[in-house]
Amino acid sequence: MYRKKIFILIAVVMLFSLILSACEPERIVETVVETVIETVVVEGETVEVVVEREVEVEVLRDKEVLIYNSYASDPAPREADAEIVEMFMDEFPQYDVIHSTIFHEDFKQAIRAYLTASTPPDVLTWFAGERARFFIDNDQIMDISDVWESEGWLEDYPAGFRALSSVGGNQYFLPTSWYWWAVYYRVSVFEDLGIEPPTTWDEFIEVCETLKANDIIPITIGTKYRWTTGAWFDYLNMRINGPEFHIDLMLGKESYEDERVLAVFDAWRDLLENDYFLEDAAAYSWSEALEPFITGEAGMYLMGDFIRDSLPPDVIDDLDFFRFPIMDPNVPIGEDAPTDGYFIAANSQNPEAAKAFLAYLGSVEAQTYNAEKLGRLPTHTGVDRSMFNEAQQKGLALIDGADYVAQFYDRDTRPEVADMGMNVFMEFWDNPGDTARLTQLLAELDAYRIEVFGLE
Amino acid sequence: MVRLRRNFLPFLFLAIPILIYIVWVIGPMFYTFYLSLTNWDGLTTPTFIGFRNYQRLFNDSVFFLSLTNNMKWLVSFVTIPVVLGLGLAMILNRAIPGEKIFKMSFYLPMVLAMVVSGLIWGWMYHPRGGLINNVLVGIGLLERGPGWLSDRSLALWSIIIVAIWRQVGYVMVLYLAGLKSINPEFLEAAKIDGANDWKVFQKVLMPLLMPVTVIVLVISVIDSLRAFDLVSVMTRGGPANASSVLANYLYIQAFNNYRMGYAAAIAVILFLISLVFIFIYLWQVMKNELEY
Amino acid sequence: MKNARAYFNSPWRVLIFIVLLVMTLLWLVPILTGLITSIRTFNDILYRGFISWPEEVTLRNFRTAWERGGLSHYLPNSFIITLPSLFLTLLFSSLGAYALARFKFKANRVIFFTFVGGMMLPFQVLMLPVFKLTDFLGLYDTYWGLIFFHTAFQLGFCTFMLRNYMRTVPGEILEAARIDGCSEVRIWWRIMLPLTLPAIAAVATLEFTWIFNDYLWAIILLRSDRLKPITAGLASLQGQFVTDWPVIVAGALVGTLPTLLVFLFLQRYFIEGLTLGATK
């Protein structure tokens, strides 16, 4: 009796799962223009006339299914993303987009599994630069030069972005938005203490001291997922040694044991040993570390503009930013301005649908929506700049005023090296005074750099 | 026992199970051995590189760090839960009021998914809002609670505590069953002979419980080597590999850095270490068999 | 109360009881913490400290986890994956166990020990090949990929347990059936299985919990969010509601409900299952 019950239960469940897995795609109704030859009597004579009639025929055609995976997991981008998908499906009802949003950090890990599966997602969000380059070189990304041409992007997208997306004259990537990095601060906190946004390193240290003296955490940061430490490395390196050295280091052409790199850690050590950072930073993700920033217990946060996505409106009103302070006026100014975009998997099962979706994503309509909703900077020159808000204008000016634009630590160098590098930063953060250990770590990192870049 | 009437009949019964087992378990195991000798990156076809991966492992400080962490886990697992579990089993072996509730409370953690345990404990460890730091600061013991999962010296132990919290109930149940199967006459005889409680425990109970103890020890060792879920959910092996264990390091190498061959080598090492204990387990099972 | 008086016959006993009580309370703290957290709001906890009387008590976190957190499809997924796996593994292992228990043939010992040894394998040693195999069979990112794997991997434990139990069934019953001309399959179905029911129930309870609680394989063999079981779903919940711990904890509690209910109502089988193979 017991057995029978279990049997029935199992049978029901298995039936249920079978039904679920065989979900039928939606059907659509199409209007078809039919050409009909009719016989008409004209002036007593029977004449054959060709007539075109619009007939609504129920052409039960399956909707084309498109799999779209996105890493936009923070609340605001997640919503905007869903909206864009809706807008696309409204305009092109013959497509059915299966949209999955995966937690940002998990996506970065899972992407290779996505691409190598026999049914990969058709369209994926991804980073421009070295990270995309890797997949392009391994034939995992579909050539979309035809889309670039047919959509007119070769003219409408600035040369820089075109170069970023091309390898060997063909385009593989669609860059759609980018944002700047800066030191964000609470205007009210600064005002209360009579602090001016600093422009030089000495001024910056002074600001930190003032905040600290008034029981405010000078700089908040969440290093649980490590990449926030990369920002500090990037900026310290670019300010002290210049963007050219920084990029060469990213491309494996310079050594991590170089004394210029040690200088970066020296400056970093100063900040850490003076307790300018949030304590136990490693316990918090970047957005968890926003807590003290929101409550006014912390004054500054080195972060990308997407910081707005996770802030309540009253804090956004109280938000402003300044360029990472200059340490050496003779050194060219480098900034991190990561570019995000999309690509189509090389093994996509439905390239036509994917290309249609991509065309939409790169259009003025979609980009204007994103720029308005999220405050990102669009890549399409057709987007009306006059509608940019104050922050966007200021951010644009910030980047325009830079001599060189980098993508970000873990996007400019090989992922394995970035992984190890960020672990070095984390260990250093935990015990900055242990110079012997740092030397050892940098030696190991450099050995790995040589191995990965195939320089031995 | 039936002598074979038809030679192939048992194989008919065993055909499907064995087939499935070979395809999904045994086969993959050998394929991993092969993979460890290649430099497969998950995308291109694997190329044979001999023992190169093992050589690299030898020089990999994170590998040794992970191994050390596993050892710390192992030592913790074969001592604390065993002592606590045995103690609890002995106390709860008598008719004690509230017996059922006590037993259930200790066994409950085992029922929760590791992910669930990891999340709830992760919350308890939260530096600002979590229970533990709120209590420590509240009773004035500390001015500021430490970052349990962010401090490199605390992270691993914080996770091991969760693992122990789960394991104690399991060990307790095993020992309870073991105690129940002991003929009370043995204990009576010892008592009549004038032995005190401690001597009874030492000379009579422990030897009788030896089979259970072997099982408990083996399972504890194997589980400490396999540990993955808690580390993955609570710290991902961080901060900076401080809480990295072999299973987690392997996963990161395989699915984060796509060094599949390298990951396979780590898996093989893990397997070889486990093999020793698997044999001990099989030996114990065989002993039980023969006594049949 | 008679129990109590009989028990507390010495001061030692009282002391032990107190220690036991304290330990039990300590052990239950995480669960209690979870319950308390899930009915408060994050702001409340952060600003007034965890040890404070809640300003407001709400069930909103559960609703958020269910609707926005996706628990409404993660939870059914767990069942869709667990129940077929459970059924299939019990089916095949009871077949195999019967053969191993009641027939004498040369390979018997070897096959048996292979199943037992496989039980103890560190599953990481299977990770990559199984991933590739599942993809090769076209089962990547499907329920069946995961179901097949669980069926296969749990065969070791189930075969071991059931075979041991089947050995204790008196042989005369089976002999009598054979003499009556019953085929082996009928004997298995009509006689052996009903007699083995206690062991099957015990193993089923344990297996349900283990398969339901699996995390590693769910994240390796599945990609789509709509197929994920609750364990993988909770992990991504952590990513989605990064600063909203009460929602995460509420989700975790909901996710643990099925196994908790199974445990509470089928406790006896649970414990039997654990001890079946550990002692004679």
PDB file of C-alpha atoms in Angstrom, chain A residues 147-381:
ATOM      1  CA  VAL A 147      25.620  43.597 -38.483  1.00  0.00           C
ATOM      2  CA  TRP A 148      28.067  46.459 -37.976  1.00  0.00           C
ATOM      3  CA  GLU A 149      27.861  47.212 -41.652  1.00  0.00           C
ATOM      4  CA  SER A 150      24.115  46.873 -42.145  1.00  0.00           C
ATOM      5  CA  GLU A 151      23.326  48.940 -39.068  1.00  0.00           C
ATOM      6  CA  GLY A 152      25.725  51.657 -40.068  1.00  0.00           C
ATOM      7  CA  TRP A 153      27.737  51.351 -36.898  1.00  0.00           C
ATOM      8  CA  LEU A 154      30.998  51.651 -38.776  1.00  0.00           C
ATOM      9  CA  GLU A 155      30.130  55.320 -39.149  1.00  0.00           C
ATOM     10  CA  ASP A 156      28.075  55.883 -36.017  1.00  0.00           C
ATOM     11  CA  TYR A 157      30.445  54.444 -33.461  1.00  0.00           C
ATOM     12  CA  PRO A 158      33.622  56.331 -32.528  1.00  0.00           C
ATOM     13  CA  ALA A 159      36.895  54.870 -33.777  1.00  0.00           C
ATOM     14  CA  GLY A 160      38.006  53.935 -30.289  1.00  0.00           C
ATOM     15  CA  PHE A 161      35.029  51.676 -29.707  1.00  0.00           C
ATOM     16  CA  ARG A 162      35.312  50.204 -33.154  1.00  0.00           C
ATOM     17  CA  ALA A 163      38.932  49.313 -32.491  1.00  0.00           C
ATOM     18  CA  LEU A 164      37.982  47.812 -29.151  1.00  0.00           C
ATOM     19  CA  SER A 165      35.531  45.464 -30.872  1.00  0.00           C
ATOM     20  CA  SER A 166      37.602  44.439 -33.855  1.00  0.00           C
ATOM     21  CA  VAL A 167      40.213  41.854 -34.489  1.00  0.00           C
ATOM     22  CA  GLY A 168      41.900  41.693 -37.834  1.00  0.00           C
ATOM     23  CA  GLY A 169      39.488  44.073 -39.511  1.00  0.00           C
ATOM     24  CA  ASN A 170      36.348  42.187 -38.521  1.00  0.00           C
ATOM     25  CA  GLN A 171      33.964  43.136 -35.745  1.00  0.00           C
ATOM     26  CA  TYR A 172      33.049  40.637 -33.061  1.00  0.00           C
ATOM     27  CA  PHE A 173      31.738  42.651 -30.186  1.00  0.00           C
ATOM     28  CA  LEU A 174      29.042  45.261 -29.700  1.00  0.00           C
ATOM     29  CA  PRO A 175      30.018  47.859 -27.105  1.00  0.00           C
ATOM     30  CA  THR A 176      26.906  49.618 -25.820  1.00  0.00           C
ATOM     31  CA  SER A 177      27.699  51.466 -22.666  1.00  0.00           C
ATOM     32  CA  TRP A 178      30.572  52.659 -20.639  1.00  0.00           C
ATOM     33  CA  TYR A 179      31.093  54.492 -17.413  1.00  0.00           C
ATOM     34  CA  TRP A 180      33.790  56.290 -15.563  1.00  0.00           C
ATOM     35  CA  TRP A 181      35.453  55.561 -12.273  1.00  0.00           C
ATOM     36  CA  ALA A 182      36.031  58.301  -9.731  1.00  0.00           C
ATOM     37  CA  VAL A 183      36.132  58.945  -6.030  1.00  0.00           C
ATOM     38  CA  TYR A 184      32.519  59.444  -5.004  1.00  0.00           C
ATOM     39  CA  TYR A 185      31.785  61.410  -1.875  1.00  0.00           C
ATOM     40  CA  ARG A 186      28.886  62.604   0.290  1.00  0.00           C
ATOM     41  CA  VAL A 187      28.482  66.306  -0.357  1.00  0.00           C
ATOM     42  CA  SER A 188      26.808  66.987   2.980  1.00  0.00           C
ATOM     43  CA  VAL A 189      29.582  65.253   4.906  1.00  0.00           C
ATOM     44  CA  PHE A 190      32.216  67.297   3.142  1.00  0.00           C
ATOM     45  CA  GLU A 191      30.285  70.509   3.568  1.00  0.00           C
ATOM     46  CA  ASP A 192      29.726  69.960   7.263  1.00  0.00           C
ATOM     47  CA  LEU A 193      33.436  69.636   7.831  1.00  0.00           C
ATOM     48  CA  GLY A 194      34.354  72.391   5.405  1.00  0.00           C
ATOM     49  CA  ILE A 195      36.234  70.010   3.100  1.00  0.00           C
ATOM     50  CA  GLU A 196      36.933  70.830  -0.528  1.00  0.00           C
ATOM     51  CA  PRO A 197      37.219  67.993  -3.047  1.00  0.00           C
ATOM     52  CA  PRO A 198      40.984  67.354  -3.353  1.00  0.00           C
ATOM     53  CA  THR A 199      42.900  67.452  -6.609  1.00  0.00           C
ATOM     54  CA  THR A 200      46.381  66.459  -5.447  1.00  0.00           C
ATOM     55  CA  TRP A 201      47.541  63.509  -3.416  1.00  0.00           C
ATOM     56  CA  ASP A 202      48.619  65.677  -0.471  1.00  0.00           C
ATOM     57  CA  GLU A 203      45.209  67.322  -0.381  1.00  0.00           C
ATOM     58  CA  PHE A 204      43.631  63.873  -0.499  1.00  0.00           C
ATOM     59  CA  ILE A 205      45.627  62.690   2.523  1.00  0.00           C
ATOM     60  CA  GLU A 206      44.582  65.824   4.352  1.00  0.00           C
ATOM     61  CA  VAL A 207      40.935  65.094   3.585  1.00  0.00           C
ATOM     62  CA  CYS A 208      41.353  61.563   4.937  1.00  0.00           C
ATOM     63  CA  GLU A 209      42.911  62.909   8.111  1.00  0.00           C
ATOM     64  CA  THR A 210      40.117  65.418   8.615  1.00  0.00           C
ATOM     65  CA  LEU A 211      37.464  62.767   8.163  1.00  0.00           C
ATOM     66  CA  LYS A 212      39.268  60.398  10.474  1.00  0.00           C
ATOM     67  CA  ALA A 213      39.633  63.065  13.150  1.00  0.00           C
ATOM     68  CA  ASN A 214      35.873  63.542  13.039  1.00  0.00           C
ATOM     69  CA  ASP A 215      35.119  59.847  13.469  1.00  0.00           C
ATOM     70  CA  ILE A 216      34.127  59.370   9.870  1.00  0.00           C
ATOM     71  CA  ILE A 217      35.516  56.429   7.923  1.00  0.00           C
ATOM     72  CA  PRO A 218      37.512  58.176   5.185  1.00  0.00           C
ATOM     73  CA  ILE A 219      37.165  55.503   2.510  1.00  0.00           C
ATOM     74  CA  THR A 220      34.660  52.674   2.458  1.00  0.00           C
ATOM     75  CA  ILE A 221      35.271  49.572   0.394  1.00  0.00           C
ATOM     76  CA  GLY A 222      34.009  45.981   0.171  1.00  0.00           C
ATOM     77  CA  THR A 223      36.653  43.509  -0.944  1.00  0.00           C
ATOM     78  CA  LYS A 224      34.786  40.231  -0.557  1.00  0.00           C
ATOM     79  CA  TYR A 225      34.847  39.632  -4.308  1.00  0.00           C
ATOM     80  CA  ARG A 226      38.326  41.133  -4.628  1.00  0.00           C
ATOM     81  CA  TRP A 227      37.946  43.242  -7.740  1.00  0.00           C
ATOM     82  CA  THR A 228      37.530  46.483  -5.802  1.00  0.00           C
ATOM     83  CA  THR A 229      41.187  46.158  -4.797  1.00  0.00           C
ATOM     84  CA  GLY A 230      42.057  46.107  -8.486  1.00  0.00           C
ATOM     85  CA  ALA A 231      40.729  49.650  -8.813  1.00  0.00           C
ATOM     86  CA  TRP A 232      43.155  50.913  -6.194  1.00  0.00           C
ATOM     87  CA  PHE A 233      46.040  49.134  -7.869  1.00  0.00           C
ATOM     88  CA  ASP A 234      45.061  50.551 -11.253  1.00  0.00           C
ATOM     89  CA  TYR A 235      44.822  54.125 -10.107  1.00  0.00           C
ATOM     90  CA  LEU A 236      47.890  54.133  -7.876  1.00  0.00           C
ATOM     91  CA  ASN A 237      49.878  52.562 -10.690  1.00  0.00           C
ATOM     92  CA  MET A 238      48.605  54.981 -13.326  1.00  0.00           C
ATOM     93  CA  ARG A 239      49.175  58.007 -11.094  1.00  0.00           C
ATOM     94  CA  ILE A 240      52.646  57.023  -9.957  1.00  0.00           C
ATOM     95  CA  ASN A 241      54.026  55.289 -13.044  1.00  0.00           C
ATOM     96  CA  GLY A 242      51.801  56.468 -15.848  1.00  0.00           C
ATOM     97  CA  PRO A 243      49.207  54.635 -17.940  1.00  0.00           C
ATOM     98  CA  GLU A 244      51.742  53.361 -20.468  1.00  0.00           C
ATOM     99  CA  PHE A 245      53.628  51.348 -17.864  1.00  0.00           C
ATOM    100  CA  HIS A 246      50.315  50.180 -16.429  1.00  0.00           C
ATOM    101  CA  ILE A 247      49.049  48.810 -19.737  1.00  0.00           C
ATOM    102  CA  ASP A 248      52.396  47.206 -20.497  1.00  0.00           C
ATOM    103  CA  LEU A 249      52.189  45.499 -17.136  1.00  0.00           C
ATOM    104  CA  MET A 250      48.665  44.323 -17.974  1.00  0.00           C
ATOM    105  CA  LEU A 251      49.841  42.943 -21.297  1.00  0.00           C
ATOM    106  CA  GLY A 252      52.619  41.019 -19.635  1.00  0.00           C
ATOM    107  CA  LYS A 253      55.411  43.170 -20.986  1.00  0.00           C
ATOM    108  CA  GLU A 254      56.591  44.463 -17.618  1.00  0.00           C
ATOM    109  CA  SER A 255      57.477  42.631 -14.446  1.00  0.00           C
ATOM    110  CA  TYR A 256      55.512  42.631 -11.217  1.00  0.00           C
ATOM    111  CA  GLU A 257      58.814  42.692  -9.384  1.00  0.00           C
ATOM    112  CA  ASP A 258      59.780  46.008 -10.942  1.00  0.00           C
ATOM    113  CA  GLU A 259      60.534  48.682  -8.356  1.00  0.00           C
ATOM    114  CA  ARG A 260      57.855  50.861  -9.894  1.00  0.00           C
ATOM    115  CA  VAL A 261      55.295  48.291  -8.824  1.00  0.00           C
ATOM    116  CA  LEU A 262      56.780  48.293  -5.338  1.00  0.00           C
ATOM    117  CA  ALA A 263      56.268  52.055  -5.238  1.00  0.00           C
ATOM    118  CA  VAL A 264      52.559  51.434  -5.796  1.00  0.00           C
ATOM    119  CA  PHE A 265      52.419  49.149  -2.794  1.00  0.00           C
ATOM    120  CA  ASP A 266      54.350  51.697  -0.736  1.00  0.00           C
ATOM    121  CA  ALA A 267      51.709  54.346  -1.339  1.00  0.00           C
ATOM    122  CA  TRP A 268      48.992  51.773  -0.718  1.00  0.00           C
ATOM    123  CA  ARG A 269      50.608  50.787   2.546  1.00  0.00           C
ATOM    124  CA  ASP A 270      50.474  54.383   3.710  1.00  0.00           C
ATOM    125  CA  LEU A 271      46.734  54.460   3.263  1.00  0.00           C
ATOM    126  CA  LEU A 272      46.214  51.113   4.966  1.00  0.00           C
ATOM    127  CA  GLU A 273      48.470  51.718   7.929  1.00  0.00           C
ATOM    128  CA  ASN A 274      46.804  55.038   8.616  1.00  0.00           C
ATOM    129  CA  ASP A 275      43.447  53.298   8.890  1.00  0.00           C
ATOM    130  CA  TYR A 276      41.825  55.234   6.094  1.00  0.00           C
ATOM    131  CA  PHE A 277      39.808  52.255   4.898  1.00  0.00           C
ATOM    132  CA  LEU A 278      36.724  50.541   6.312  1.00  0.00           C
ATOM    133  CA  GLU A 279      37.654  47.827   8.762  1.00  0.00           C
ATOM    134  CA  ASP A 280      37.028  44.179   7.852  1.00  0.00           C
ATOM    135  CA  ALA A 281      36.550  45.209   4.231  1.00  0.00           C
ATOM    136  CA  ALA A 282      36.868  41.587   3.192  1.00  0.00           C
ATOM    137  CA  ALA A 283      33.637  40.720   4.975  1.00  0.00           C
ATOM    138  CA  TYR A 284      31.575  42.900   2.673  1.00  0.00           C
ATOM    139  CA  SER A 285      30.728  42.775  -0.982  1.00  0.00           C
ATOM    140  CA  TRP A 286      31.068  46.110  -2.775  1.00  0.00           C
ATOM    141  CA  SER A 287      27.394  46.899  -2.297  1.00  0.00           C
ATOM    142  CA  GLU A 288      27.325  45.805   1.337  1.00  0.00           C
ATOM    143  CA  ALA A 289      30.073  48.341   1.968  1.00  0.00           C
ATOM    144  CA  LEU A 290      27.665  51.028   0.749  1.00  0.00           C
ATOM    145  CA  GLU A 291      25.920  50.844   4.117  1.00  0.00           C
ATOM    146  CA  PRO A 292      28.228  53.237   5.947  1.00  0.00           C
ATOM    147  CA  PHE A 293      28.332  55.454   2.863  1.00  0.00           C
ATOM    148  CA  ILE A 294      24.553  55.687   2.888  1.00  0.00           C
ATOM    149  CA  THR A 295      24.332  56.426   6.597  1.00  0.00           C
ATOM    150  CA  GLY A 296      27.004  59.103   6.348  1.00  0.00           C
ATOM    151  CA  GLU A 297      29.447  57.171   8.503  1.00  0.00           C
ATOM    152  CA  ALA A 298      31.870  57.009   5.603  1.00  0.00           C
ATOM    153  CA  GLY A 299      32.917  59.835   3.350  1.00  0.00           C
ATOM    154  CA  MET A 300      34.362  58.465   0.120  1.00  0.00           C
ATOM    155  CA  TYR A 301      34.208  55.429  -2.176  1.00  0.00           C
ATOM    156  CA  LEU A 302      36.409  54.777  -5.196  1.00  0.00           C
ATOM    157  CA  MET A 303      33.873  53.251  -7.523  1.00  0.00           C
ATOM    158  CA  GLY A 304      32.363  53.187 -10.984  1.00  0.00           C
ATOM    159  CA  ASP A 305      29.331  55.280 -11.803  1.00  0.00           C
ATOM    160  CA  PHE A 306      27.095  52.279 -11.393  1.00  0.00           C
ATOM    161  CA  ILE A 307      27.270  53.056  -7.686  1.00  0.00           C
ATOM    162  CA  ARG A 308      24.054  54.986  -8.291  1.00  0.00           C
ATOM    163  CA  ASP A 309      22.173  51.790  -9.140  1.00  0.00           C
ATOM    164  CA  SER A 310      22.311  50.718  -5.539  1.00  0.00           C
ATOM    165  CA  LEU A 311      21.815  54.020  -3.722  1.00  0.00           C
ATOM    166  CA  PRO A 312      18.545  55.410  -2.394  1.00  0.00           C
ATOM    167  CA  PRO A 313      17.347  58.616  -4.118  1.00  0.00           C
ATOM    168  CA  ASP A 314      18.139  60.967  -1.253  1.00  0.00           C
ATOM    169  CA  VAL A 315      21.758  59.809  -1.238  1.00  0.00           C
ATOM    170  CA  ILE A 316      21.997  60.185  -4.999  1.00  0.00           C
ATOM    171  CA  ASP A 317      20.998  63.817  -4.593  1.00  0.00           C
ATOM    172  CA  ASP A 318      23.809  64.206  -2.091  1.00  0.00           C
ATOM    173  CA  LEU A 319      26.379  62.536  -4.295  1.00  0.00           C
ATOM    174  CA  ASP A 320      29.276  64.005  -6.230  1.00  0.00           C
ATOM    175  CA  PHE A 321      32.642  62.794  -7.458  1.00  0.00           C
ATOM    176  CA  PHE A 322      36.154  63.963  -8.207  1.00  0.00           C
ATOM    177  CA  ARG A 323      39.013  62.638 -10.289  1.00  0.00           C
ATOM    178  CA  PHE A 324      41.382  60.312  -8.468  1.00  0.00           C
ATOM    179  CA  PRO A 325      43.950  62.763  -7.117  1.00  0.00           C
ATOM    180  CA  ILE A 326      47.073  63.528  -9.102  1.00  0.00           C
ATOM    181  CA  MET A 327      50.246  62.294  -7.504  1.00  0.00           C
ATOM    182  CA  ASP A 328      52.791  63.468 -10.029  1.00  0.00           C
ATOM    183  CA  PRO A 329      51.850  66.370 -12.321  1.00  0.00           C
ATOM    184  CA  ASN A 330      54.370  65.220 -14.928  1.00  0.00           C
ATOM    185  CA  VAL A 331      52.689  61.858 -15.371  1.00  0.00           C
ATOM    186  CA  PRO A 332      49.975  61.535 -18.061  1.00  0.00           C
ATOM    187  CA  ILE A 333      46.501  61.025 -16.702  1.00  0.00           C
ATOM    188  CA  GLY A 334      45.050  57.562 -17.046  1.00  0.00           C
ATOM    189  CA  GLU A 335      41.477  56.640 -16.129  1.00  0.00           C
ATOM    190  CA  ASP A 336      39.521  53.434 -15.847  1.00  0.00           C
ATOM    191  CA  ALA A 337      36.454  53.550 -18.056  1.00  0.00           C
ATOM    192  CA  PRO A 338      35.218  50.022 -18.562  1.00  0.00           C
ATOM    193  CA  THR A 339      33.055  49.291 -21.558  1.00  0.00           C
ATOM    194  CA  ASP A 340      30.247  46.740 -21.476  1.00  0.00           C
ATOM    195  CA  GLY A 341      28.483  45.189 -24.377  1.00  0.00           C
ATOM    196  CA  TYR A 342      27.240  42.036 -26.022  1.00  0.00           C
ATOM    197  CA  PHE A 343      28.348  39.283 -28.293  1.00  0.00           C
ATOM    198  CA  ILE A 344      26.894  36.251 -30.044  1.00  0.00           C
ATOM    199  CA  ALA A 345      28.186  32.806 -29.207  1.00  0.00           C
ATOM    200  CA  ALA A 346      29.929  31.153 -32.128  1.00  0.00           C
ATOM    201  CA  ASN A 347      27.801  28.021 -31.705  1.00  0.00           C
ATOM    202  CA  SER A 348      24.566  29.945 -31.457  1.00  0.00           C
ATOM    203  CA  GLN A 349      21.637  27.829 -32.586  1.00  0.00           C
ATOM    204  CA  ASN A 350      19.745  30.803 -33.891  1.00  0.00           C
ATOM    205  CA  PRO A 351      22.145  33.353 -35.350  1.00  0.00           C
ATOM    206  CA  GLU A 352      19.472  35.205 -37.283  1.00  0.00           C
ATOM    207  CA  ALA A 353      17.439  35.978 -34.199  1.00  0.00           C
ATOM    208  CA  ALA A 354      20.602  36.767 -32.288  1.00  0.00           C
ATOM    209  CA  LYS A 355      21.715  39.271 -34.884  1.00  0.00           C
ATOM    210  CA  ALA A 356      18.305  40.914 -34.895  1.00  0.00           C
ATOM    211  CA  PHE A 357      18.470  41.274 -31.136  1.00  0.00           C
ATOM    212  CA  LEU A 358      21.993  42.607 -31.306  1.00  0.00           C
ATOM    213  CA  ALA A 359      20.967  45.130 -33.919  1.00  0.00           C
ATOM    214  CA  TYR A 360      18.292  46.343 -31.547  1.00  0.00           C
ATOM    215  CA  LEU A 361      20.664  46.537 -28.589  1.00  0.00           C
ATOM    216  CA  GLY A 362      23.048  48.687 -30.549  1.00  0.00           C
ATOM    217  CA  SER A 363      20.367  51.004 -31.850  1.00  0.00           C
ATOM    218  CA  VAL A 364      19.847  54.579 -30.814  1.00  0.00           C
ATOM    219  CA  GLU A 365      16.539  53.619 -29.200  1.00  0.00           C
ATOM    220  CA  ALA A 366      17.973  51.036 -26.831  1.00  0.00           C
ATOM    221  CA  GLN A 367      21.032  53.087 -25.997  1.00  0.00           C
ATOM    222  CA  THR A 368      19.013  56.216 -25.296  1.00  0.00           C
ATOM    223  CA  TYR A 369      16.851  54.201 -22.942  1.00  0.00           C
ATOM    224  CA  ASN A 370      19.869  52.913 -21.037  1.00  0.00           C
ATOM    225  CA  ALA A 371      21.515  56.298 -20.904  1.00  0.00           C
ATOM    226  CA  GLU A 372      18.359  57.858 -19.506  1.00  0.00           C
ATOM    227  CA  LYS A 373      17.437  55.083 -17.122  1.00  0.00           C
ATOM    228  CA  LEU A 374      20.842  54.158 -15.770  1.00  0.00           C
ATOM    229  CA  GLY A 375      22.984  57.191 -16.412  1.00  0.00           C
ATOM    230  CA  ARG A 376      25.567  55.279 -18.377  1.00  0.00           C
ATOM    231  CA  LEU A 377      27.358  56.804 -21.316  1.00  0.00           C
ATOM    232  CA  PRO A 378      26.253  55.398 -24.664  1.00  0.00           C
ATOM    233  CA  THR A 379      28.596  54.443 -27.456  1.00  0.00           C
ATOM    234  CA  HIS A 380      26.346  55.336 -30.387  1.00  0.00           C
ATOM    235  CA  THR A 381      27.044  58.876 -31.508  1.00  0.00           C
TER     236      THR A 381
END
